[in-house]
Coordinates of C-alpha atoms in Angstrom, one line a residue:
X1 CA 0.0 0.0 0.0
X2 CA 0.8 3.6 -0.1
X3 CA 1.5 6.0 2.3
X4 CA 0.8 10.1 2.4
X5 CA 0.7 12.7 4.7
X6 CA 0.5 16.4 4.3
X7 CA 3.4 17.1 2.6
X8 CA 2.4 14.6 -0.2
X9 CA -1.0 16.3 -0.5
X10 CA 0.7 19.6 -1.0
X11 CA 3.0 18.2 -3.6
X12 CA 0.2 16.9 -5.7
X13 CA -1.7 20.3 -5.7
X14 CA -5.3 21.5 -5.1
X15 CA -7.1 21.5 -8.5
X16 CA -10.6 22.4 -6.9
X17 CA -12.3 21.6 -10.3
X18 CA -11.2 18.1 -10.2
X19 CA -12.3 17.7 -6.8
X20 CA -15.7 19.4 -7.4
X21 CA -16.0 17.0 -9.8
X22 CA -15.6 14.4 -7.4
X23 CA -18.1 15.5 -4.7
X24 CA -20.7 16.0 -7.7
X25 CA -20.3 12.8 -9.0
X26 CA -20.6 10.8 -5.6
X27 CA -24.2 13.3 -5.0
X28 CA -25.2 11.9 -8.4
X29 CA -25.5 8.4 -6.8
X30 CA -25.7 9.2 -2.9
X31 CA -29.4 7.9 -3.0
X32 CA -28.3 4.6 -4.7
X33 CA -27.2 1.1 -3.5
X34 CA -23.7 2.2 -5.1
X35 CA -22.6 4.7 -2.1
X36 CA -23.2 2.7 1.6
X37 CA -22.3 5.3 4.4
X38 CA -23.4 4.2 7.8
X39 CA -23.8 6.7 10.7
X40 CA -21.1 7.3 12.3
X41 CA -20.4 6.6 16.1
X42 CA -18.4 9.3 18.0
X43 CA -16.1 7.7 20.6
X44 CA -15.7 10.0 23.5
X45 CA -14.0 9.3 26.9
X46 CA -13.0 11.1 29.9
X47 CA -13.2 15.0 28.8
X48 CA -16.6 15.1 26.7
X49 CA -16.0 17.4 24.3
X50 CA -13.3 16.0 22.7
X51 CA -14.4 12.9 20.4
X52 CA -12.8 10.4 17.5
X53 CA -15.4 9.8 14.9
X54 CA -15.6 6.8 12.8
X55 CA -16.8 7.5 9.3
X56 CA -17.1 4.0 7.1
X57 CA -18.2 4.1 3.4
X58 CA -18.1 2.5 0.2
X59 CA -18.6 4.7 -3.0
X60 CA -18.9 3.0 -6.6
X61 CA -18.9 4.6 -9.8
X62 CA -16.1 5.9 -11.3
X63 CA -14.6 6.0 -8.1
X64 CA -14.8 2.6 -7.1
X65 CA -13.2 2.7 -3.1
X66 CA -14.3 1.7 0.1
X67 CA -12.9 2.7 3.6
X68 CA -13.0 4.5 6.9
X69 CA -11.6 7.7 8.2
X70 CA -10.7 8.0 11.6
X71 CA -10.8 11.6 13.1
X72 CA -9.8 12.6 16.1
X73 CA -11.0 16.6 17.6
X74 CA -9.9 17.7 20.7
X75 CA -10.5 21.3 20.9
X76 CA -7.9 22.1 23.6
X77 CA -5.1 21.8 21.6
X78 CA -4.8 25.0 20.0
X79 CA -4.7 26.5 23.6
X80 CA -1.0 24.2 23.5
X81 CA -0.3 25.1 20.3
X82 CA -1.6 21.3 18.3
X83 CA -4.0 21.2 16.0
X84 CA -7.7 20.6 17.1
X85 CA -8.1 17.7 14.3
X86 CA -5.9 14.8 13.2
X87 CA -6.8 12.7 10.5
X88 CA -6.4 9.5 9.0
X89 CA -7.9 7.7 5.9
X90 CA -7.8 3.8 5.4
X91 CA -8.5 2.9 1.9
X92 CA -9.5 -0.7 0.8
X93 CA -9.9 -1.8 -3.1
X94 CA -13.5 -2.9 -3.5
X95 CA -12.7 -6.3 -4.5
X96 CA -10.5 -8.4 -2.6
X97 CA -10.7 -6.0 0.7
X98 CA -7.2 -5.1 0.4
X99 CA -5.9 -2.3 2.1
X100 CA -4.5 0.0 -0.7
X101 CA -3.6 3.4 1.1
X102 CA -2.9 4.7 4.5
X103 CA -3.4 8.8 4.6
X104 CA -2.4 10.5 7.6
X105 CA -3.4 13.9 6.5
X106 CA -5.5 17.1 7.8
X107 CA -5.2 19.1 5.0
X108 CA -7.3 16.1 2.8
X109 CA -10.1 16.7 5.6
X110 CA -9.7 20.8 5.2
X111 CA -10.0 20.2 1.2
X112 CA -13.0 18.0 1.7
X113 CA -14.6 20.3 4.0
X114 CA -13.9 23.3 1.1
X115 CA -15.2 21.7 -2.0
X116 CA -18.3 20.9 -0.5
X117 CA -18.5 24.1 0.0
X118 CA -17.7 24.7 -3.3
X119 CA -20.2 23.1 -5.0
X120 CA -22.8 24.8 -3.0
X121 CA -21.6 28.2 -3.2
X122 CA -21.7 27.6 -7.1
X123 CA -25.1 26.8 -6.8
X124 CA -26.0 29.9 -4.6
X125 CA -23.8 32.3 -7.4
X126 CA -25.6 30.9 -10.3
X127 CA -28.5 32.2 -9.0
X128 CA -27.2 35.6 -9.7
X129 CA -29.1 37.6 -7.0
X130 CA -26.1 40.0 -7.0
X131 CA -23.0 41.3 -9.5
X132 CA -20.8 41.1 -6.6
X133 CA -21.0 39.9 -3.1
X134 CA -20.0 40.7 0.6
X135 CA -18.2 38.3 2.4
X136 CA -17.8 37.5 6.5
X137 CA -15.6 34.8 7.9
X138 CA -16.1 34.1 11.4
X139 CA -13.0 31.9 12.4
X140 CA -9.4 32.4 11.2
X141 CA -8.6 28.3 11.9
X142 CA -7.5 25.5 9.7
X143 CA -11.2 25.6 7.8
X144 CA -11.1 29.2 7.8
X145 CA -7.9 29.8 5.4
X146 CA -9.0 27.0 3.2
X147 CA -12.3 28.3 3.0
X148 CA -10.9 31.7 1.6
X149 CA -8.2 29.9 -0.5
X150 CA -11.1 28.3 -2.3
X151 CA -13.4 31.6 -2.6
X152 CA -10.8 33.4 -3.8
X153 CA -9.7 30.9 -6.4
X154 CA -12.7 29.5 -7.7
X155 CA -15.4 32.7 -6.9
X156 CA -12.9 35.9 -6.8
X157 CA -14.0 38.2 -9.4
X158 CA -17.6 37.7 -7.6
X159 CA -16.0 38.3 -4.3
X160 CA -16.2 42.5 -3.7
X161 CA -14.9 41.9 -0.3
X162 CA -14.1 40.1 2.8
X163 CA -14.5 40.6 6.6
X164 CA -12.5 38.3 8.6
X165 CA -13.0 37.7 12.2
X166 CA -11.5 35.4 15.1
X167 CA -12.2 35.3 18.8
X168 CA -7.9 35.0 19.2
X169 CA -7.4 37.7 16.5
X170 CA -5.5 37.5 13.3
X171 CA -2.4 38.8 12.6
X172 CA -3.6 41.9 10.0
X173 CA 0.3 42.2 8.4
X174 CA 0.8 38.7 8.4
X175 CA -2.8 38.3 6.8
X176 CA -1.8 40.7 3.6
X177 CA 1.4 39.1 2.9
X178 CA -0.2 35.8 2.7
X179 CA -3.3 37.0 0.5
X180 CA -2.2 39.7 -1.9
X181 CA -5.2 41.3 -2.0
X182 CA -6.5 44.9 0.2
X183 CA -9.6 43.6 -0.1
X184 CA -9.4 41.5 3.0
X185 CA -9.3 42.9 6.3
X186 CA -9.6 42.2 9.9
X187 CA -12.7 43.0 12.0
X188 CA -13.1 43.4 15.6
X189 CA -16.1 41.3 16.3
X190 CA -17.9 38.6 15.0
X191 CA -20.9 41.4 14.6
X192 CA -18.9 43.3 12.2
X193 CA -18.0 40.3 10.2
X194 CA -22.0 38.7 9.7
X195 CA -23.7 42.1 9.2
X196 CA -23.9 43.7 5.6
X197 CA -22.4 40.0 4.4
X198 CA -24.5 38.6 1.5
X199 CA -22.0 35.2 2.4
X200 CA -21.4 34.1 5.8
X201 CA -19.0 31.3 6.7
X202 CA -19.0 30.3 10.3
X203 CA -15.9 28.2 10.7
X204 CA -14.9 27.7 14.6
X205 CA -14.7 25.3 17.2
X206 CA -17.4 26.9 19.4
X207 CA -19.8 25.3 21.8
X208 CA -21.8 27.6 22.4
X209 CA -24.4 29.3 20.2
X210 CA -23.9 33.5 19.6
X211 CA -25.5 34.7 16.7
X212 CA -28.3 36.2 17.8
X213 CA -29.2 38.2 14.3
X214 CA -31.2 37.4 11.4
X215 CA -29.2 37.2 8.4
X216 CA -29.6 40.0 5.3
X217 CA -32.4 38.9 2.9
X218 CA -31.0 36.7 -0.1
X219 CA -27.7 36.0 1.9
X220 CA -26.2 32.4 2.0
X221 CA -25.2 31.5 5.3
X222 CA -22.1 28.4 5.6
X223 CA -22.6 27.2 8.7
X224 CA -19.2 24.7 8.4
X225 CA -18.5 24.6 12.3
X226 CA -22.9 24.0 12.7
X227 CA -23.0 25.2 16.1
X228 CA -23.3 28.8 15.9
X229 CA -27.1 30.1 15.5
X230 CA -29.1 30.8 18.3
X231 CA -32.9 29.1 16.7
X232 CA -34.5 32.5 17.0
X233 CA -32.0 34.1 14.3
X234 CA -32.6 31.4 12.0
X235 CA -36.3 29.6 12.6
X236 CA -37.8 32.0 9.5
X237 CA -35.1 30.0 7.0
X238 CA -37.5 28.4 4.6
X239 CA -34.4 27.4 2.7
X240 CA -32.7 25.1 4.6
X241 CA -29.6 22.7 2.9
X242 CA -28.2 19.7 4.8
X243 CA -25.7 16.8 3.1
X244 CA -27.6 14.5 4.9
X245 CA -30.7 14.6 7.7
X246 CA -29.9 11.9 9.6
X247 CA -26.2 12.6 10.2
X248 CA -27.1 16.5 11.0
X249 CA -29.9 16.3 12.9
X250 CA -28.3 15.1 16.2
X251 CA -25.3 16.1 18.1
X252 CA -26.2 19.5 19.2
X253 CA -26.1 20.9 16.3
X254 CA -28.1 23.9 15.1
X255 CA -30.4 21.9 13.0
X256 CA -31.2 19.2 16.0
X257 CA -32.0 22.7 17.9
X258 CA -34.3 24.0 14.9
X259 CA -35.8 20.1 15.2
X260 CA -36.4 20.3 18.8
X261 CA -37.8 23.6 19.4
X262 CA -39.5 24.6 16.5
X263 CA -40.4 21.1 15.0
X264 CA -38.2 21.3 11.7
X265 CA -38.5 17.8 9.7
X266 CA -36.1 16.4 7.3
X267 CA -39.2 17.2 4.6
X268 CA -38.8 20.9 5.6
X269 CA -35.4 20.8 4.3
X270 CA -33.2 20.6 0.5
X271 CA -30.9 17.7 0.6
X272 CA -27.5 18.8 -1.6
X273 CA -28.2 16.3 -4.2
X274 CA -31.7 18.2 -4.8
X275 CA -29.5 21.1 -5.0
X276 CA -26.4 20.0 -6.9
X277 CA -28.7 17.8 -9.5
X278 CA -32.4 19.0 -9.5
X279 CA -31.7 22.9 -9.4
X280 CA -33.7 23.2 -6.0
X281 CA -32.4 26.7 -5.2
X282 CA -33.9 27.9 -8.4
X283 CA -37.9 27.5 -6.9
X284 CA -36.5 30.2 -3.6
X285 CA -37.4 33.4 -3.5
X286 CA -34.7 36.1 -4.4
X287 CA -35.3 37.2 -0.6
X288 CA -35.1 34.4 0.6
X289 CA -31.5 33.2 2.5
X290 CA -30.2 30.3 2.0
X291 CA -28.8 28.1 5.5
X292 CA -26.2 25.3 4.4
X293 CA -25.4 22.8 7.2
X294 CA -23.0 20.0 6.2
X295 CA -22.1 17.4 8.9
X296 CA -19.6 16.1 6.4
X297 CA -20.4 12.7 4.8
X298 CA -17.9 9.8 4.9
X299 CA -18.5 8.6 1.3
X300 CA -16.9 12.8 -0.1
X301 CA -13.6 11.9 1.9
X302 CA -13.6 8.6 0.3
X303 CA -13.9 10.4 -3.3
X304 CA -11.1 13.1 -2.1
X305 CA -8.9 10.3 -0.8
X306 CA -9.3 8.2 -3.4
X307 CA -8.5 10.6 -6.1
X308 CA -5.3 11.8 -4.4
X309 CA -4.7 8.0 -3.8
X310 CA -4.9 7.3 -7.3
X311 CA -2.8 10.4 -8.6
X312 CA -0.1 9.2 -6.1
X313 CA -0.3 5.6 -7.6
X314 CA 0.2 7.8 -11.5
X315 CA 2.5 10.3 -10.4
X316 CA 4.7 8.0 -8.0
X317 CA 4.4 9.8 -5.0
X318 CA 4.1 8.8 -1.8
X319 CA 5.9 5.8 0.4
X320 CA 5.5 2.3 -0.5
X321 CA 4.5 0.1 2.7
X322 CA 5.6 -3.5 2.0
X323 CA 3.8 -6.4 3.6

């Protein structure tokens, strides 16, 4: 089998249309015997809110893979300096059973995570309800930079600008030299960042619900992180997106809140299929915002890992693990 980490996902690249093409591909048979995703368990012990999820699934097609991935978040290492997350992906060939790749890599969970989101967002732009759009980032982690990466690479000549906000604070010099672009800058609180955004990405660790403000008519809110609307804020969402209603509707998150308190139902909701390959966002009104809430589905990490598995296998990187 083959091994990769981090650095051999960075020397392979990001080519977000590829991968797009990946998560689009596995929506087009997510309702089909050909992709098998069981729920996944969480594994906590001792301090509950760390956890290590399991996340098993088997995706045909053209991609052909079956596996788990095995992640692990503990959100009090970044107060020592660690990441929150650490990944690893186990691929087996669909076959014989065979184990075919070990990946021990967060940055294939961040680029998941991102072209999701990037399929949805091209969904929301096509819709054309403005010539240029507002941006606020609430969350300056891991997600947070790949989030912008992929905006700006894929979306920038719709993005008019971008408000970026972290409870820890973000480094404003450090911030320019990295982007390249004055149209990024720093706010001072997560108010600035969500008001007078048409796009709204909420990428943090946080336990706690805040946002407390309806969103601007027409905006699309990214609710990565899921744990950030307080119900009131968000109840009058007619427009509501999930990747899948049985993963997101438990686990305190803000749609198992919506469920609870004001009786949302996985029928009062789009699934991203509808969206990606029935053009659901097309019957909303023009007023109407959009709320996205991905859990994350195990079968799009198998597609990502299994596409970076397979340009490893062409392009010959990567270590070699002998029996």
């Amino acid at each position: 089998m083959i091994y990769l980490n981090d650095g051999h996902i960075r020397e392979l690249g990001t080519d977000w249309h590829r991968l797009m093409d990946r998560i689009e591909s596995t929506l087009r048979i997510m309702d089909t015997s050909e992709v098998v995703q069981p729920l996944k368990p969480y594994l906590r012990f001792r301090n509950a809110a760390n956890r290590i999820i399991a996340m098993p699934s088997f995706v045909g097609g053209d991609t052909d893979i079956s596996g788990i991935k095995w992640i692990a978040s503990f959100p009090g290492n970044v107060m020592q300096g660690k990441p929150r997350a650490h990944s690893t992906i186990i691929l087996n060939d669909t076959d014989s059973g065979v184990p075919v790749a070990v990946i021990n890599s967060g940055i294939l969970s961040e680029l998941r995570t991102a072209t999701v989101s990037a399929v949805m967002l091209r969904q929301y732009l096509s819709l054309e309800r403005r010539n240029s759009y507002r941006v606020g980032m609430i969350g300056w982690g891991p997600i947070g930079r790949r989030h912008l990466e992929m905006l700006l690479a894929l979306y920038g000549g719709k993005v008019e600008s971008v408000k970026l906000y972290d409870i820890r604070g973000i480094d404003s010099a450090k911030l320019g030299e990295s982007l390249g672009t004055s149209e990024v800058r720093v706010v001072d609180s997560w108010q600035e960042a969500y008001r007078e955004s048409d796009i709204v990405f909420t990428c943090t660790s946080s336990t706690v619900r805040y946002i407390d403000e309806a969103p601007l008519p027409g905006s699309l809110l990214m609710n990565i992180s899921l744990r950030e609307y307080m119900p009131e804020s968000v109840k009058g969402i007619r427009t509501i997106v999930v990747d899948k209603w049985q993963e997101v509707c438990r686990e305190n998150t803000d749609i198992e809140h919506l469920h609870r308190e004001t009786g949302l139902s996985e029928g009062d909701t789009l699934s991203l299929s509808e969206v990606i390959h029935r053009g659901a966002l097309q019957h909303a009104d023009a007023s109407e915002p959009v709320f996205f809430n991905p859990m994350g589905m195990a079968a799009f990490d198998m597609a990502i890992a299994a596409f970076y598995w397979r340009e490893a296998e062409r392009l010959g990187v990567g270590v070699r693990l002998e029996d």
